[in-house]
CSV table of C-alpha atoms in Angstrom, one decimal:
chain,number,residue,atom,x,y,z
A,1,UNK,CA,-31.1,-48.7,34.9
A,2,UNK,CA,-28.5,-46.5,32.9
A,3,UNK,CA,-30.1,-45.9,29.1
A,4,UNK,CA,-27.2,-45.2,27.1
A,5,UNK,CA,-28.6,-42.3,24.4
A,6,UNK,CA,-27.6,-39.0,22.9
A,7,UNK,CA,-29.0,-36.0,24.9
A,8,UNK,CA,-28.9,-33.8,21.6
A,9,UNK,CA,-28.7,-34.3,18.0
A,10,UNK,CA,-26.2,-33.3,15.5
A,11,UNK,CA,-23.5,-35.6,16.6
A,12,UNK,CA,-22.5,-36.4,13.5
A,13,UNK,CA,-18.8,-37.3,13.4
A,14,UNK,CA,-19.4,-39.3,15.9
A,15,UNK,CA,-22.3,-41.3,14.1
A,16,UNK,CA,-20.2,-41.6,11.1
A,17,UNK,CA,-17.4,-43.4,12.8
A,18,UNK,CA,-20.2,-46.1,14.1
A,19,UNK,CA,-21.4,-46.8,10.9
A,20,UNK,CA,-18.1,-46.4,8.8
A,21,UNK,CA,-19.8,-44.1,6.5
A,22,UNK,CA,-18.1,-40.3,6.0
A,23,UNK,CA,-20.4,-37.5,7.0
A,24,UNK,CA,-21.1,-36.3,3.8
A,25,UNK,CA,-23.3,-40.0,3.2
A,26,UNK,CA,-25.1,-38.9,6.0
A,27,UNK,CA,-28.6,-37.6,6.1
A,28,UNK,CA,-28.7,-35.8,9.6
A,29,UNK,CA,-32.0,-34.9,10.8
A,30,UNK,CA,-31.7,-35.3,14.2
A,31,UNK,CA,-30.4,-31.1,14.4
A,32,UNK,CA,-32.8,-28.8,14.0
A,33,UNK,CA,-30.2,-26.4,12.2
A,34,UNK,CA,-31.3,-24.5,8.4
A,35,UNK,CA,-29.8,-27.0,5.3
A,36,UNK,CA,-28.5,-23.4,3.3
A,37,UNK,CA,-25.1,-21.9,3.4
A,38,UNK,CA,-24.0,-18.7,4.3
A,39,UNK,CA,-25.0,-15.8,2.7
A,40,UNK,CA,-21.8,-15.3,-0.2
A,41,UNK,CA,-21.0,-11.7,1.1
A,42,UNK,CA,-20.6,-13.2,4.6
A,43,UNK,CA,-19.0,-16.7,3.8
A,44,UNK,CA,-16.2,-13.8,2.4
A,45,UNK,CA,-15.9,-11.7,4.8
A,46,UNK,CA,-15.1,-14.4,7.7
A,47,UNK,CA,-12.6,-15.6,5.1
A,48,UNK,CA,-11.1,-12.4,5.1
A,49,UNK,CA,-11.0,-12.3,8.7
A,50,UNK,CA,-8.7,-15.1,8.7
A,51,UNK,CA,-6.5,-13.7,5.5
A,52,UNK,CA,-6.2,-10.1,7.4
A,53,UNK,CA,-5.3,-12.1,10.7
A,54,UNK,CA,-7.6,-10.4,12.3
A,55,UNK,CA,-7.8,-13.6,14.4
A,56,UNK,CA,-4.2,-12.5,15.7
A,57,UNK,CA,-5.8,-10.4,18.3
A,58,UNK,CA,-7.8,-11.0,21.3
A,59,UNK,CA,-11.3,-10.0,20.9
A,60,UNK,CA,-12.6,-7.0,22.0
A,61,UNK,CA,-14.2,-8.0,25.5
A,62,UNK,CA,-16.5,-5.1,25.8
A,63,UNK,CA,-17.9,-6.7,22.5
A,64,UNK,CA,-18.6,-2.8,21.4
A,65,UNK,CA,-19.5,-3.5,17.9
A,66,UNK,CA,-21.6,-6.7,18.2
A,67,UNK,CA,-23.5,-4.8,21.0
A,68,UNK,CA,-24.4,-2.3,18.9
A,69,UNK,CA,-25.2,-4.1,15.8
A,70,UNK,CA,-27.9,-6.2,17.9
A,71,UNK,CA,-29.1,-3.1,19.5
A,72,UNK,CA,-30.1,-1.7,15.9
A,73,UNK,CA,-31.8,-4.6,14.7
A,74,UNK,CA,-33.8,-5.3,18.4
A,75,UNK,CA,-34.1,-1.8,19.3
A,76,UNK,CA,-32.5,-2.5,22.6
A,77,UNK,CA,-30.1,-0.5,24.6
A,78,UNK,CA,-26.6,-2.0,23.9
A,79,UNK,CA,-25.7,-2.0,27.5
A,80,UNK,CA,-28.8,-4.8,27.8
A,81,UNK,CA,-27.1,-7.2,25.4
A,82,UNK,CA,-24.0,-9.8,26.2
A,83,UNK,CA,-22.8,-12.2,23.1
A,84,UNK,CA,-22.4,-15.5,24.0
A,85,UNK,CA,-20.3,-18.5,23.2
A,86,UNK,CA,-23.7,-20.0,21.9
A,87,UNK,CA,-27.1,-20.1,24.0
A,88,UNK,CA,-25.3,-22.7,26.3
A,89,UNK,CA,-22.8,-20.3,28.1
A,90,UNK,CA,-26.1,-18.1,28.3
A,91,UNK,CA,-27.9,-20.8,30.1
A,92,UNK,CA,-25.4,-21.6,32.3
A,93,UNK,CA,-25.2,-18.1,33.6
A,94,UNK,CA,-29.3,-17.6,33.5
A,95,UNK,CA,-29.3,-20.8,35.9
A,96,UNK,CA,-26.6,-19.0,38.0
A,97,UNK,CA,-29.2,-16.2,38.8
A,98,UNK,CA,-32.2,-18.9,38.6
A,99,UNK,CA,-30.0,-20.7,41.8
A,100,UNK,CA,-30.1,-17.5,43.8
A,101,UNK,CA,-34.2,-17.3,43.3
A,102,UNK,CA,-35.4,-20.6,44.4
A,103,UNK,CA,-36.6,-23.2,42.7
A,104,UNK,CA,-36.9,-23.7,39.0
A,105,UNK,CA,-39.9,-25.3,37.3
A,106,UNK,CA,-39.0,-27.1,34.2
A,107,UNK,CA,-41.9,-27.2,31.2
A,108,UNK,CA,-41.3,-30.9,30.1
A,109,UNK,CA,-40.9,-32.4,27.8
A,110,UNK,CA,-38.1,-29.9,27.3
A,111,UNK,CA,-34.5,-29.0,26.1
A,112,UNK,CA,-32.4,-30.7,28.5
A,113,UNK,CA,-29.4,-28.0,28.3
A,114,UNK,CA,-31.4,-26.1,31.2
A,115,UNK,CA,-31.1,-29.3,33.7
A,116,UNK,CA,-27.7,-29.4,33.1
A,117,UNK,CA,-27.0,-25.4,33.4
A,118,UNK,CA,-29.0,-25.8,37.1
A,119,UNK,CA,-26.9,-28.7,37.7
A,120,UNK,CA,-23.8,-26.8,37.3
A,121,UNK,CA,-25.1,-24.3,40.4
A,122,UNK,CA,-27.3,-27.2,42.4
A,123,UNK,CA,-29.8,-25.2,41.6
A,124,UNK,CA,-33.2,-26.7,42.4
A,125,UNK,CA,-35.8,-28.1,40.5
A,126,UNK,CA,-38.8,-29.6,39.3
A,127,UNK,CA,-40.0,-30.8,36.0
A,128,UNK,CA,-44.0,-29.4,35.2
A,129,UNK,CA,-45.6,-31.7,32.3
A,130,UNK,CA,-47.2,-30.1,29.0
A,131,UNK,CA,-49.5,-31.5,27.3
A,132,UNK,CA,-49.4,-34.3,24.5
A,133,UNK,CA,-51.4,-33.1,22.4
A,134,UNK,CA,-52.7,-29.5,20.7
A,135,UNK,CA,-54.4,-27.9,17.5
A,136,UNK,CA,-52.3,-26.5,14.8
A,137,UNK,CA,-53.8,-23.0,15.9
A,138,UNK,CA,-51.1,-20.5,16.2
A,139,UNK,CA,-49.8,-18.9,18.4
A,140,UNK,CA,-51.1,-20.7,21.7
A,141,UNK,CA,-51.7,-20.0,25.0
A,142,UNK,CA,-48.7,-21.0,27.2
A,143,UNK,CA,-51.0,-23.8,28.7
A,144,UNK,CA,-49.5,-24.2,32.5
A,145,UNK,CA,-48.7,-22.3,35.4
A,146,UNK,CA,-46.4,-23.9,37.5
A,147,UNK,CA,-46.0,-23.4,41.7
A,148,UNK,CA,-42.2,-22.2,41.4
A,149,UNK,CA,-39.9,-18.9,42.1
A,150,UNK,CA,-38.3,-19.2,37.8
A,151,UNK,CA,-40.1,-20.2,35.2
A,152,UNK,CA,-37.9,-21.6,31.8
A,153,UNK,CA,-39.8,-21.4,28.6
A,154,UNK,CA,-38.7,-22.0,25.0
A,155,UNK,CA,-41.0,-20.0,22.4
A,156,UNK,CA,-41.3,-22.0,19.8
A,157,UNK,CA,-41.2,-25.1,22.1
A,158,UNK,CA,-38.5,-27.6,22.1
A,159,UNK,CA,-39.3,-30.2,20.8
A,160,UNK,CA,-43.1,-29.8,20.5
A,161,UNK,CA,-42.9,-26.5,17.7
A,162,UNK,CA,-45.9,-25.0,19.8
A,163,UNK,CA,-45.5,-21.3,19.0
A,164,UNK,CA,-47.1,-19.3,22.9
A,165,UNK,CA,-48.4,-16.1,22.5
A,166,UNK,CA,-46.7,-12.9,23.8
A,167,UNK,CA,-49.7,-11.5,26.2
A,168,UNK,CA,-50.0,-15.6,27.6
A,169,UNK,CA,-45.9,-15.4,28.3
A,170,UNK,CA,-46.2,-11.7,29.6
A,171,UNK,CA,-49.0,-12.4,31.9
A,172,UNK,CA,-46.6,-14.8,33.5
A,173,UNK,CA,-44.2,-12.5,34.6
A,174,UNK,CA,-45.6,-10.8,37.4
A,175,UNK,CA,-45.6,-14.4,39.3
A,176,UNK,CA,-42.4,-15.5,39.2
A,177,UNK,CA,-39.0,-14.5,40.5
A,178,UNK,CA,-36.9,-14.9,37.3
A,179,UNK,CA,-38.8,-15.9,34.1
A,180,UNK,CA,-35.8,-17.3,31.5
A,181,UNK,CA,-37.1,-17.3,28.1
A,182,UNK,CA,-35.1,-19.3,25.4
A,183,UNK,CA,-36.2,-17.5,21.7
A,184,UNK,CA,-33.8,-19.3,20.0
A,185,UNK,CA,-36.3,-20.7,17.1
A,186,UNK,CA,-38.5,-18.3,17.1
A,187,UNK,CA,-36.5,-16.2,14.1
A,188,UNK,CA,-37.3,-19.7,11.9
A,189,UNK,CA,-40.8,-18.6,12.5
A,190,UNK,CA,-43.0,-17.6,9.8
A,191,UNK,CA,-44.5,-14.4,11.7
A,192,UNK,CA,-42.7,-15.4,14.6
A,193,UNK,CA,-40.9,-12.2,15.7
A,194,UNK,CA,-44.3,-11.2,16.6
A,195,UNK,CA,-44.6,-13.2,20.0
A,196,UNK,CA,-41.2,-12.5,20.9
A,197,UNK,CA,-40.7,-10.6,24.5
A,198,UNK,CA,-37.3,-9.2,23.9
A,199,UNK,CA,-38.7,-5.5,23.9
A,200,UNK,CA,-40.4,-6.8,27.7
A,201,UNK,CA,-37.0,-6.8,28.8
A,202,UNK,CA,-37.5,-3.0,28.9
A,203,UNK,CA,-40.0,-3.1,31.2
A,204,UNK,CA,-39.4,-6.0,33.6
A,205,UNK,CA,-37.0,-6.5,35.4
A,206,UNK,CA,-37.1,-10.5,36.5
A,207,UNK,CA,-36.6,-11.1,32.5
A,208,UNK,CA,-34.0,-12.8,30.8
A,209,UNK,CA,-34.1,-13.3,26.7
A,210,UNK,CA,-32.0,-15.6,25.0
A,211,UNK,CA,-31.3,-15.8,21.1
A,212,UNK,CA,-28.9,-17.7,18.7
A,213,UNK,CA,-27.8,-17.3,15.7
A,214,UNK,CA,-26.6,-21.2,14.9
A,215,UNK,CA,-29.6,-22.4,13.8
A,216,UNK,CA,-30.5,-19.1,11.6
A,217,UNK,CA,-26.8,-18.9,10.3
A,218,UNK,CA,-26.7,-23.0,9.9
A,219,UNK,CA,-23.3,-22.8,11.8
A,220,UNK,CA,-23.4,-24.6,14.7
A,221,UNK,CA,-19.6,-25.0,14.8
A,222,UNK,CA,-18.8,-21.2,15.3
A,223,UNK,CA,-21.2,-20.8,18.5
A,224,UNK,CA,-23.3,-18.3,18.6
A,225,UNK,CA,-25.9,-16.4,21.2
A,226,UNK,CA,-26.8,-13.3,23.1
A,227,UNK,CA,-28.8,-12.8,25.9
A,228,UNK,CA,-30.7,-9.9,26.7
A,229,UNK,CA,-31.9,-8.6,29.8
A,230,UNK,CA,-31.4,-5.7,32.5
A,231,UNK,CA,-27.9,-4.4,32.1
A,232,UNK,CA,-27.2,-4.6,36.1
A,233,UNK,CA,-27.7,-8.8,35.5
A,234,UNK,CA,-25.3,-8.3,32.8
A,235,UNK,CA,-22.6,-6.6,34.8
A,236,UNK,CA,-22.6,-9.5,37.5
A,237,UNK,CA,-21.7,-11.8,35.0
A,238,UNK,CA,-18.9,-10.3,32.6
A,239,UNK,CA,-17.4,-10.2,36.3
A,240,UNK,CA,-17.4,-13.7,36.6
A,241,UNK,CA,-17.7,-15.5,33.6
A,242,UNK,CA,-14.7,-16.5,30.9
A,243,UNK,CA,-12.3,-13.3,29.4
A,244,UNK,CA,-13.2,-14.1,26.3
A,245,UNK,CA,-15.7,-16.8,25.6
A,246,UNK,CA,-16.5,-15.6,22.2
A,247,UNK,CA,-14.4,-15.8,19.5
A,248,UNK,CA,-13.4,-13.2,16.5
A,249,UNK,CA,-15.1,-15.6,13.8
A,250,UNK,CA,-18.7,-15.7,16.0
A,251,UNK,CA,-18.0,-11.9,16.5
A,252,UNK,CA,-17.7,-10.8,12.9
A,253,UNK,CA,-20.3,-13.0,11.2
A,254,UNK,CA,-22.4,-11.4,13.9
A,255,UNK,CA,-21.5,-8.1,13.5
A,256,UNK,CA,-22.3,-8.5,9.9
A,257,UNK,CA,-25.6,-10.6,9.6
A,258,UNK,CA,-27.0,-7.8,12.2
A,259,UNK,CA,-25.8,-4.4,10.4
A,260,UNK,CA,-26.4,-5.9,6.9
A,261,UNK,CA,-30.5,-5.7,7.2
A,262,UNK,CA,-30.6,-6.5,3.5
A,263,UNK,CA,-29.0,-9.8,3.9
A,264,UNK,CA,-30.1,-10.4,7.0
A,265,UNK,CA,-33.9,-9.8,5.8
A,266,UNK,CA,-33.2,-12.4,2.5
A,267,UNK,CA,-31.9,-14.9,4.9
A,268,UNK,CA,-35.1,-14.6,7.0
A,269,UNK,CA,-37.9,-14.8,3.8
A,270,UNK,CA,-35.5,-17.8,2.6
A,271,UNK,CA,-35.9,-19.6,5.4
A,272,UNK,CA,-39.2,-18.8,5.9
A,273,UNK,CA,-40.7,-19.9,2.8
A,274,UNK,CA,-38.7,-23.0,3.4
A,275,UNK,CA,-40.3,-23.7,6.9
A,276,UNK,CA,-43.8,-23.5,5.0
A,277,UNK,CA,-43.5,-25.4,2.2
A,278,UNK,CA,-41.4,-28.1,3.7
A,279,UNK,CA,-42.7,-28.0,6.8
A,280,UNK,CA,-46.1,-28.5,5.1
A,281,UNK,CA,-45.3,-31.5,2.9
A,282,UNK,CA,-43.3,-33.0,5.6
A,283,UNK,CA,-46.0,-33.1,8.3
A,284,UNK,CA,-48.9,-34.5,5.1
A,285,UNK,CA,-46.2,-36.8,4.2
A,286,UNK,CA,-45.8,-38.4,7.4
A,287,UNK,CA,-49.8,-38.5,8.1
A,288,UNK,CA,-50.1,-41.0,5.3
A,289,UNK,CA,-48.9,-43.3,7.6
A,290,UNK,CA,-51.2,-45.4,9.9
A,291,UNK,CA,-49.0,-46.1,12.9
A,292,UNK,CA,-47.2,-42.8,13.7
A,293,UNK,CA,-48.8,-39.4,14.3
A,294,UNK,CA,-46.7,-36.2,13.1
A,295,UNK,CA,-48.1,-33.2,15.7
A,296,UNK,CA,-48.8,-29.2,14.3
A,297,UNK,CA,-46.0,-27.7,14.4
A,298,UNK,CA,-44.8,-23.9,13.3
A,299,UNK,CA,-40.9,-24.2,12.7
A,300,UNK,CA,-38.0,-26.7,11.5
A,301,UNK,CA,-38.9,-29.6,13.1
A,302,UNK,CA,-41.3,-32.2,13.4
A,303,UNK,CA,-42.6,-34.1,16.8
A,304,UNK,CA,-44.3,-37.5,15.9
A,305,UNK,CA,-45.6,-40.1,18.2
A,306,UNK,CA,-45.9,-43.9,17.5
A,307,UNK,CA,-48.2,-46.5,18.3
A,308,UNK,CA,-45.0,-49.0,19.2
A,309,UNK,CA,-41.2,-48.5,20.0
A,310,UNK,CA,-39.4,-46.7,17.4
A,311,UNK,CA,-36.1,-47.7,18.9
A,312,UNK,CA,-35.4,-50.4,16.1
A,313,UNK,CA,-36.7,-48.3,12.8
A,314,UNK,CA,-33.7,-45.7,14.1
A,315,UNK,CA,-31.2,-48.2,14.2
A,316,UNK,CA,-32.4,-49.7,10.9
A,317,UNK,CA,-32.5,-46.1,9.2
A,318,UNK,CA,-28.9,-45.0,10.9
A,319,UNK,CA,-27.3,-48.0,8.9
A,320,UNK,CA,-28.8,-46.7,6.1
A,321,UNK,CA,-27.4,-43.3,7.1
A,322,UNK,CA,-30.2,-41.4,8.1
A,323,UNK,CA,-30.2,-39.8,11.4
A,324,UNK,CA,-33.7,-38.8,13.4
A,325,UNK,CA,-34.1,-37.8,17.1
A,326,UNK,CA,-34.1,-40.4,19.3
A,327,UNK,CA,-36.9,-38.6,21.9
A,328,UNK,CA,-36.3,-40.3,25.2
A,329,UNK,CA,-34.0,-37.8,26.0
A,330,UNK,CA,-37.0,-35.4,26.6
A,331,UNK,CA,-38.2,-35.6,29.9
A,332,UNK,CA,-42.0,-37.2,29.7
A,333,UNK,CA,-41.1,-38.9,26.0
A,334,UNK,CA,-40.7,-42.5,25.9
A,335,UNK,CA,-39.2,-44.8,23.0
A,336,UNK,CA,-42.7,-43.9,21.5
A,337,UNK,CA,-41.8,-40.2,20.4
A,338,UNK,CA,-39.2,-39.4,17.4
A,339,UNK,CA,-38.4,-36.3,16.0
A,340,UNK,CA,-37.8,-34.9,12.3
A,341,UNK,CA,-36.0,-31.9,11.2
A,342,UNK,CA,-37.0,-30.5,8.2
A,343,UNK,CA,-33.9,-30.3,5.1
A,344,UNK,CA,-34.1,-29.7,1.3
A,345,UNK,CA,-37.0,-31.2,-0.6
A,346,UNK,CA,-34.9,-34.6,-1.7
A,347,UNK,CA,-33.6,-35.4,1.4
A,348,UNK,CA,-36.8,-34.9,3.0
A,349,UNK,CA,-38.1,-37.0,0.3
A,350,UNK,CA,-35.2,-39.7,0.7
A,351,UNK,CA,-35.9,-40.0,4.7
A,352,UNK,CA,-40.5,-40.1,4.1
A,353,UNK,CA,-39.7,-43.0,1.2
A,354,UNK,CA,-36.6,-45.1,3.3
A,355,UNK,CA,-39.4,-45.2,6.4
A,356,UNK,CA,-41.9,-46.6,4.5
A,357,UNK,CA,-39.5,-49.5,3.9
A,358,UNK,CA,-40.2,-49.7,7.9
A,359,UNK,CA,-43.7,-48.7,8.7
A,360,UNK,CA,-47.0,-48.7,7.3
């Protein structure tokens, strides 16, 4: 049986259209992307690049600058760093090299954007279950070991929020062929830098990092990621992949958000504070009700489990245009599981008072 749903969130123009409501009546919280604007100084200076038509020229496909600028801020030799057109293109080179090292193991539930970057090489693999259920303790103990050649892991979790521990991840490494790990949350993270591996990438080999900026910057539109890992990996794939598959808008808001530490620092305590104190209310908020369960979790989102199909209450809240995440999509999640991502205070407010029309 074919179940017609959404893989990923955020498709909001296209929800609009359905309901015949414009985007801007729409309460989306179905992406887990940060509800701020850019930072002034850099909402200008992409303007600029458009009045200076600097978006004349190609891009500079050596990415020199933007290299650099991440190097700084990491402390990572530029030569170990490739922009990318948004994590995607990143996966769907990572799975290139995870095809040439066996088979991949697959912590589900998980983001689904790995299945279809091993898809793209028929790469093999198999999908290893996590459990249902943990403490709000953090960080954790990556809690399997799978029997594979590449392991993928996405620290924080995807869509669980589970924050693993650095020493669990790095005593991983030494067992597997290729270990991909997807960071891209994990700057949301209040005291989440701390259990990143991107300096690990120094010392092993098999190791490939990967980072985006969209859900940081809150611009999911422009695409942006970088993946770091040995420069020899790197090499292979600037041979193959696209001429120039990032463009001069992701380029310079990059370039900018990574050499300006003062901004980029205020961004980070911004959204920080916002994780804790909405993430906070958010997750007591939703306890008060008696039929769903919200589970711990340490960024922007919010997993929650129900005692009955949640497929109706979705439909019944998209007509009153808000958007949640529609969970079956995740391997091992059923029409059970929904998910929540966190915005400002009164919409967060406006989606916890419109459920309890719904649910008790």
């Amino acid at each position: 049986m074919n179940i017609n749903f959404e893989n990923h969130g955020g498709n909001i123009e296209k929800e609009a259209r359905k309901l015949g409501l414009s985007t801007e009546n729409i309460i989306d919280a179905s992406a887990s992307i940060v509800p701020f604007k850019l930072p002034n100084k850099l909402n200008n200076y992409l303007i600029n690049s458009i009045k200076n038509r600097s978006i004349r020229s190609y891009p500079d496909r050596s990415y020199f600058e933007v290299r650099n600028a991440i190097s700084k801020w990491h402390n990572i030799e530029p030569s170990m760093i490739l922009p990318g057109n948004g994590a995607s293109e990143l996966f769907t080179w990572a799975a290139r090299d995870a095809s040439l090292n066996g088979i991949s193991s697959l912590p589900s539930p998980g983001f689904g954007d790995y299945q279809r970057a091993l898809k793209c090489w028929n790469a093999p693999y198999v999908h290893n279950p996590l459990p249902l259920s943990w403490t709000n303790n953090n960080p954790q103990s990556f809690p399997i070991e799978p029997k594979a050649n590449v392991l993928w892991i996405t620290n924080p979790h995807n869509p669980t929020g589970q924050l693993w521990s650095r020493s669990s991840i790095e005593n991983l490494l030494a067992n597997y062929k290729l270990v991909i790990c997807d960071e891209a949350f994990i700057s949301l993270v209040p005291g989440g830098e701390s259990q990143s591996i991107i300096d690990l990438t120094n010392i092993y080999k098999n190791l490939i990092v990967i980072r985006s900026l969209t859900k940081f910057l809150g611009i999911a539109g422009l695409r942006v990621g970088y993946a770091v890992t040995n420069s020899d990996r790197l090499l292979k794939w600037k041979e193959i992949r696209d001429p120039w598959p990032v463009n001069t808008l992701a380029i310079n808001a990059t370039k900018m958000i990574m050499k300006d530490s003062k901004m980029h620092k205020k961004r980070l305590n911004k959204i920080h504070r916002w994780v804790e104190k909405e993430g906070k209310w958010l997750y007591q908020s939703l306890s008060s009700f008696s039929t769903i369960k919200p589970l711990p979790s340490t960024t922007n989102f919010q997993l929650i489990k129900s005692e009955s199909s949640i497929l109706n209450l979705l439909e019944n809240l998209k007509k009153r245009g808000i958007i949640l995440r529609d969970c079956r999509s995740f391997i091992n999640l059923d029409e059970k599981w929904f998910r929540i991502s966190l915005l400002k205070r009164e919409q967060n407010i406006q989606i916890i008072n419109t459920l309890k029309d719904y649910i008790n």
